[in-house]
PDB file of C-alpha atoms in Angstrom:
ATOM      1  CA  UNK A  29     -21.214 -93.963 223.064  1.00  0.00           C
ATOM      2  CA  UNK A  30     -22.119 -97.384 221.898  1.00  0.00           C
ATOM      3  CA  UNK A  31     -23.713 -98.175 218.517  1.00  0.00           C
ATOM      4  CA  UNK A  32     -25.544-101.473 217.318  1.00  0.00           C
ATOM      5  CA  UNK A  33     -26.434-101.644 213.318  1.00  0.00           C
ATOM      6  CA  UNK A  34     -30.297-101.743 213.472  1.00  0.00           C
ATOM      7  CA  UNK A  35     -32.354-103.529 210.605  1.00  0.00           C
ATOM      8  CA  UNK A  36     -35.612-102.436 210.099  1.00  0.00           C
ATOM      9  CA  UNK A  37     -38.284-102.200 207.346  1.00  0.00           C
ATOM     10  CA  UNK A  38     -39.405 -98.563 206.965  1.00  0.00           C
ATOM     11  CA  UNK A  39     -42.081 -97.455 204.878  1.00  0.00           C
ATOM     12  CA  UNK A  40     -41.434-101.072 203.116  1.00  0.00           C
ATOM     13  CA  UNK A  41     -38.140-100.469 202.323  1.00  0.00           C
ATOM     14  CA  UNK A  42     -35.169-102.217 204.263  1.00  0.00           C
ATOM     15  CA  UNK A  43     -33.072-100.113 206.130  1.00  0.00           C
ATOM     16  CA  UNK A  44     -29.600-100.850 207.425  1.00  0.00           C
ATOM     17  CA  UNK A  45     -27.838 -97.994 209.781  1.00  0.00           C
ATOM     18  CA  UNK A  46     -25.276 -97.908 212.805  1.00  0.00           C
ATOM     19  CA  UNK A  47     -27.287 -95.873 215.885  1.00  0.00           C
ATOM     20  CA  UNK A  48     -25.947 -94.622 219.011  1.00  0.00           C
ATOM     21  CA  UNK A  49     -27.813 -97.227 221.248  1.00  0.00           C
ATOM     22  CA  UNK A  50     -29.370 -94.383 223.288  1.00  0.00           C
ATOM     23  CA  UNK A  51     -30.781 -92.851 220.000  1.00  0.00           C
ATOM     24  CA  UNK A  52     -34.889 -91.754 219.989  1.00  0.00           C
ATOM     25  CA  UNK A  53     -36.561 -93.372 217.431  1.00  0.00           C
ATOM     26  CA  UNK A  54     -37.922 -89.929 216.436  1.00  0.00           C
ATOM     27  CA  UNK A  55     -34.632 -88.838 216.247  1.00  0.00           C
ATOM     28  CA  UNK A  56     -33.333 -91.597 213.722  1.00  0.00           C
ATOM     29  CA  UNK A  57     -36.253 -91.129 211.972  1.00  0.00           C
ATOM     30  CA  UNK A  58     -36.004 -87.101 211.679  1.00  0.00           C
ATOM     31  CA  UNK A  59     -32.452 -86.974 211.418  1.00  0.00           C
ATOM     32  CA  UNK A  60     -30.632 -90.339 209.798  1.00  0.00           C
ATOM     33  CA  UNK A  61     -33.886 -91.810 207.226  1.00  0.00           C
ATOM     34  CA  UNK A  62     -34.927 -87.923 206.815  1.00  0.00           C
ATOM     35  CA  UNK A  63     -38.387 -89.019 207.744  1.00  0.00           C
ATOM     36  CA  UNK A  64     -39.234 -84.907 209.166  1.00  0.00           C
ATOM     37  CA  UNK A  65     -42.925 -85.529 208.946  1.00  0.00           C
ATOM     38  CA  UNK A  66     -42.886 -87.400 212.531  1.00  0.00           C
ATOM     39  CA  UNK A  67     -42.565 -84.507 215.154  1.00  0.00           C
ATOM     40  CA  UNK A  68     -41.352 -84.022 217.927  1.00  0.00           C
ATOM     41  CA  UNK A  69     -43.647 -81.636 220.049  1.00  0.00           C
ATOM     42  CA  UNK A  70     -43.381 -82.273 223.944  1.00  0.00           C
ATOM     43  CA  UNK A  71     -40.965 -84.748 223.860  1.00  0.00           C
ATOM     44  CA  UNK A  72     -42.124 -86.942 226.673  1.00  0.00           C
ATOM     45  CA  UNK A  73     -44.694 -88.889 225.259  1.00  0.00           C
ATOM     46  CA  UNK A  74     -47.963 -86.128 226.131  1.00  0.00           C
ATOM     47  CA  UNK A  75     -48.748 -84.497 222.849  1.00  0.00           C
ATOM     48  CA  UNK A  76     -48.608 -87.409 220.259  1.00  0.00           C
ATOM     49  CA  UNK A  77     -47.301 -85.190 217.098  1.00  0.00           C
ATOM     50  CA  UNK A  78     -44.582 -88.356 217.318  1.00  0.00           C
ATOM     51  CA  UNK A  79     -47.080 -91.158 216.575  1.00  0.00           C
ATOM     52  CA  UNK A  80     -45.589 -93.676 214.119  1.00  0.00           C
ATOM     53  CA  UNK A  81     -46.795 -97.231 213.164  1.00  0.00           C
ATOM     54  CA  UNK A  82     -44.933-100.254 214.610  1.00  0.00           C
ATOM     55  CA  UNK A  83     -45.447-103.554 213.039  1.00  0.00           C
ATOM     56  CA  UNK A  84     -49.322-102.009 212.851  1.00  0.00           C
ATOM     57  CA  UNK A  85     -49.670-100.335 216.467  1.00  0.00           C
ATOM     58  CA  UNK A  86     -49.289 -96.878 217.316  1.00  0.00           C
ATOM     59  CA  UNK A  87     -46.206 -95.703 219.033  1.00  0.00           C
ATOM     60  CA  UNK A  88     -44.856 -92.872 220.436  1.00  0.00           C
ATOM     61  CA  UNK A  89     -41.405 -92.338 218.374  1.00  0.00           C
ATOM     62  CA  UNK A  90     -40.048 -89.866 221.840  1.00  0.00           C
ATOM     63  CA  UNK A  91     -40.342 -93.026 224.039  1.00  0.00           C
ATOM     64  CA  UNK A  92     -39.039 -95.563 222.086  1.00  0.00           C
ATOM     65  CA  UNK A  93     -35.524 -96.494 221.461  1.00  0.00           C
ATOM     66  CA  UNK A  94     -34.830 -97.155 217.977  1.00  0.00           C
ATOM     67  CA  UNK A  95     -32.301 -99.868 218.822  1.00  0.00           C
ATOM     68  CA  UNK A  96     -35.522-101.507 220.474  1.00  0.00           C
ATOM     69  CA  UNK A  97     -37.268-101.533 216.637  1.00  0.00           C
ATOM     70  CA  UNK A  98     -34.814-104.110 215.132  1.00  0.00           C
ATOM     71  CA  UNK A  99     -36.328-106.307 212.761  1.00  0.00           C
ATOM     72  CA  UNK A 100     -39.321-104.541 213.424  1.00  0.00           C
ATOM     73  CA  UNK A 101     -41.948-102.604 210.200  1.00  0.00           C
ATOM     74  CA  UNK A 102     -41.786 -98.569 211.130  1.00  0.00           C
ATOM     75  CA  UNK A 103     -44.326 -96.988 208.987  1.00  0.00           C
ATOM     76  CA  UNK A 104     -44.158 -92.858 208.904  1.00  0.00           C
ATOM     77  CA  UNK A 105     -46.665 -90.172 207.295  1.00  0.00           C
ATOM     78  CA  UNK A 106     -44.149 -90.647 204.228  1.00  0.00           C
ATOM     79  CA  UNK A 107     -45.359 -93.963 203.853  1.00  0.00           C
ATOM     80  CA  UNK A 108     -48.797 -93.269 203.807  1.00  0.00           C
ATOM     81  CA  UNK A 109     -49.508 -91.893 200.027  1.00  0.00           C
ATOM     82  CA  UNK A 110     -48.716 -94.177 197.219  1.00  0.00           C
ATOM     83  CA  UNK A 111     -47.903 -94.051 193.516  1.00  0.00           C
ATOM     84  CA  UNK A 112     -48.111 -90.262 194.114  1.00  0.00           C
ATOM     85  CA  UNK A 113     -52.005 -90.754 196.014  1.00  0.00           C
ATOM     86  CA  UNK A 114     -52.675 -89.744 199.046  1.00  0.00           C
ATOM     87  CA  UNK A 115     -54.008 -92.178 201.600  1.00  0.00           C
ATOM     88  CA  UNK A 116     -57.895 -92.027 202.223  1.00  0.00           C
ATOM     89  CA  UNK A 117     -56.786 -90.653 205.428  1.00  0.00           C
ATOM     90  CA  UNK A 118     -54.715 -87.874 204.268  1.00  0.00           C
ATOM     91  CA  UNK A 119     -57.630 -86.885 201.555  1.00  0.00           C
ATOM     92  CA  UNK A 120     -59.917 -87.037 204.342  1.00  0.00           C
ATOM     93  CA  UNK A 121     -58.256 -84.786 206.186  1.00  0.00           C
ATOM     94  CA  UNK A 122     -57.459 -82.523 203.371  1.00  0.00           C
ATOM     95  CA  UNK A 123     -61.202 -82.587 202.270  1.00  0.00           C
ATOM     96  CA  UNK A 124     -62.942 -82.282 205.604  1.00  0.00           C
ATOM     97  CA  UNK A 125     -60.670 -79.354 206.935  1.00  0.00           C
ATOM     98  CA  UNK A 126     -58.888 -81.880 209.825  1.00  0.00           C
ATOM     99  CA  UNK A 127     -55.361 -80.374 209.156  1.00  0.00           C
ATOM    100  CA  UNK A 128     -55.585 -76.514 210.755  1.00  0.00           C
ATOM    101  CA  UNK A 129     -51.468 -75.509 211.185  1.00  0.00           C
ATOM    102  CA  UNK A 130     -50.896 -78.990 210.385  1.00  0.00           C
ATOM    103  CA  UNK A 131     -48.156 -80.269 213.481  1.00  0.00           C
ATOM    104  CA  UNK A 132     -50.275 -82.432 214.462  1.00  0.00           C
ATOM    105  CA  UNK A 133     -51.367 -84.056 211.655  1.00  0.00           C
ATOM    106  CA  UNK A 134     -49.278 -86.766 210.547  1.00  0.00           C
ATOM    107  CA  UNK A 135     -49.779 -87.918 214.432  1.00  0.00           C
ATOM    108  CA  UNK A 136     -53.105 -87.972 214.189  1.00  0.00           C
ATOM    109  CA  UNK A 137     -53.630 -89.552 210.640  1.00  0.00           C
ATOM    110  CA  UNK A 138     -51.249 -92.550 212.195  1.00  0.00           C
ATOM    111  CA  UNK A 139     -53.015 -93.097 215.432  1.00  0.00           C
ATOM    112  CA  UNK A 140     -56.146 -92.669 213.249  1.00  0.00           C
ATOM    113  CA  UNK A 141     -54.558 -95.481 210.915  1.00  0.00           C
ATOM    114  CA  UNK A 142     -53.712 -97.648 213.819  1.00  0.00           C
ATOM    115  CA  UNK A 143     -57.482 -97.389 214.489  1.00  0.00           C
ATOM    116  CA  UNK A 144     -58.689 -98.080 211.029  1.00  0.00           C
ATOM    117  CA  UNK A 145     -57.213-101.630 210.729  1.00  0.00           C
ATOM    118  CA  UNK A 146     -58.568-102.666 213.881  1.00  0.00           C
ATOM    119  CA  UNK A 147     -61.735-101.561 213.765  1.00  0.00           C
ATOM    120  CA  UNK A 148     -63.009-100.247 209.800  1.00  0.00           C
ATOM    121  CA  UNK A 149     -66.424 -98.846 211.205  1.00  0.00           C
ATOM    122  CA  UNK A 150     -65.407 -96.836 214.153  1.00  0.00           C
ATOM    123  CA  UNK A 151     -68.269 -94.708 216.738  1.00  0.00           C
ATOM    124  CA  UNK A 152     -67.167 -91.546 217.407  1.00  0.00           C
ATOM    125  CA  UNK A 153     -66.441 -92.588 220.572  1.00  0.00           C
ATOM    126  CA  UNK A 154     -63.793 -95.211 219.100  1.00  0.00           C
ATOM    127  CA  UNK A 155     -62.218 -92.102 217.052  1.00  0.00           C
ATOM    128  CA  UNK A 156     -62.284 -90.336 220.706  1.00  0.00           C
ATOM    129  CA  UNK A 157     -60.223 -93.048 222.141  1.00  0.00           C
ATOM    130  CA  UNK A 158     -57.906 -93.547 219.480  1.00  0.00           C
ATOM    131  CA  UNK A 159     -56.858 -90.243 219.377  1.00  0.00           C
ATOM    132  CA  UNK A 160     -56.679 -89.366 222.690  1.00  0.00           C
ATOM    133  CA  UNK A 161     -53.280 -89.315 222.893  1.00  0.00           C
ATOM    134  CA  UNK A 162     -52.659 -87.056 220.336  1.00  0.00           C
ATOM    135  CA  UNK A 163     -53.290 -83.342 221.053  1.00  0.00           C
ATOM    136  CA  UNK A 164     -54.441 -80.667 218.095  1.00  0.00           C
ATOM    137  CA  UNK A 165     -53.894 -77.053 219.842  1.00  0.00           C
ATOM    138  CA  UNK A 166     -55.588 -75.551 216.589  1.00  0.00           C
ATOM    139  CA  UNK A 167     -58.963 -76.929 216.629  1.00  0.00           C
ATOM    140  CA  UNK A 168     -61.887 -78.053 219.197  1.00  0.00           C
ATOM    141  CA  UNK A 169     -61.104 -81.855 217.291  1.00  0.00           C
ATOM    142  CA  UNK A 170     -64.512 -82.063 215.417  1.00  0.00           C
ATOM    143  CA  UNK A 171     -63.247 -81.458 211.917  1.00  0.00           C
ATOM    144  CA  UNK A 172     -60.656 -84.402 212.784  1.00  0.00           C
ATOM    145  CA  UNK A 173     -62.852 -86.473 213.740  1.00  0.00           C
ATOM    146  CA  UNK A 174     -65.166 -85.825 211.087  1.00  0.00           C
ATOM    147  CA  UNK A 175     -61.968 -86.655 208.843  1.00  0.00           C
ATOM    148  CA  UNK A 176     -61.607 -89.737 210.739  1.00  0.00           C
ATOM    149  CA  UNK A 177     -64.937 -90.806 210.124  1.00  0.00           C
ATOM    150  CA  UNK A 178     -65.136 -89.770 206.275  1.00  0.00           C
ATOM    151  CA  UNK A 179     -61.301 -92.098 205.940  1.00  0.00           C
ATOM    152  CA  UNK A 180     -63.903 -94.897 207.301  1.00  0.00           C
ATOM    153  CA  UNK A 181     -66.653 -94.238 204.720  1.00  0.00           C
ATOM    154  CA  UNK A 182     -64.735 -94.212 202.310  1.00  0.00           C
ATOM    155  CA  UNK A 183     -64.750 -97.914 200.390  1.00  0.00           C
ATOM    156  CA  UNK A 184     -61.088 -97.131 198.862  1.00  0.00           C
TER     157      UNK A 184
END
């Protein structure tokens, strides 16, 4: 199997590492950088449990080759708190009860993300269409969203 040495800035930090070039990104992630919160849940792109931020848009990690992410910014769930603070996304969602088993999660808080620095003031419909990618088989979505929407609110 061929490898390639792929650069890439994850979570801000430079990364350097040899890949097969047929290598899922969620699979580099999740198994070389150790980055488990991205999941893999149907593993053809349906469910969204892979969503991860590339230079700002959200991706599915299961349908995208990490070769293809040289010189490219990956930002993960692990990114997402810093100096030991959770994101306003992640408190939403731990306030406002958007988190149930929690698979689907840091998915949801990236697409959600993605959405966020786009658009600060989203409708619900925006939040709709965001997330629609990402399926929750926990919940009927309205505490997410209402997480969603609280992460907006919130001037932090």
């Amino acid at each position: 199997m061929a490898k390639s040495v792929l650069r890439l800035t994850l979570n801000d930090q430079p990364r350097e590492d040899a890949v097969a070039d047929n290598t899922l990104l969620v699979d580099y992630l999740r198994e070389v950088t150790r980055a488990t919160g991205t999941k893999m849940g149907c593993d053809g792109g349906e469910c969204g449990a892979c969503t991860v931020l590339i230079d700002g848009q959200p991706r599915l990690s299961c349908l995208t080759l990490a070769a293809s992410c040289t010189g490219k910014h990956i930002e993960t769930i692990e990114g997402q708190a810093k100096n030991g603070r959770l994101s306003r996304l992640q408190k939403a969602f731990h306030e406002h009860l958007g988190a149930q088993c929690g698979y689907c999660t840091p998915g949801m808080i990236m697409a959600a993300e993605g959405l966020l620095r786009v658009n600060p003031k989203p409708t619900d419909q925006d939040i709709k269409e965001a997330l629609g990618g990402n399926i929750c088989r926990c919940t009927g979505y309205v505490k997410i969203i209402e997480s969603v929407r609280a992460a907006a609110e919130d001037p932090a």
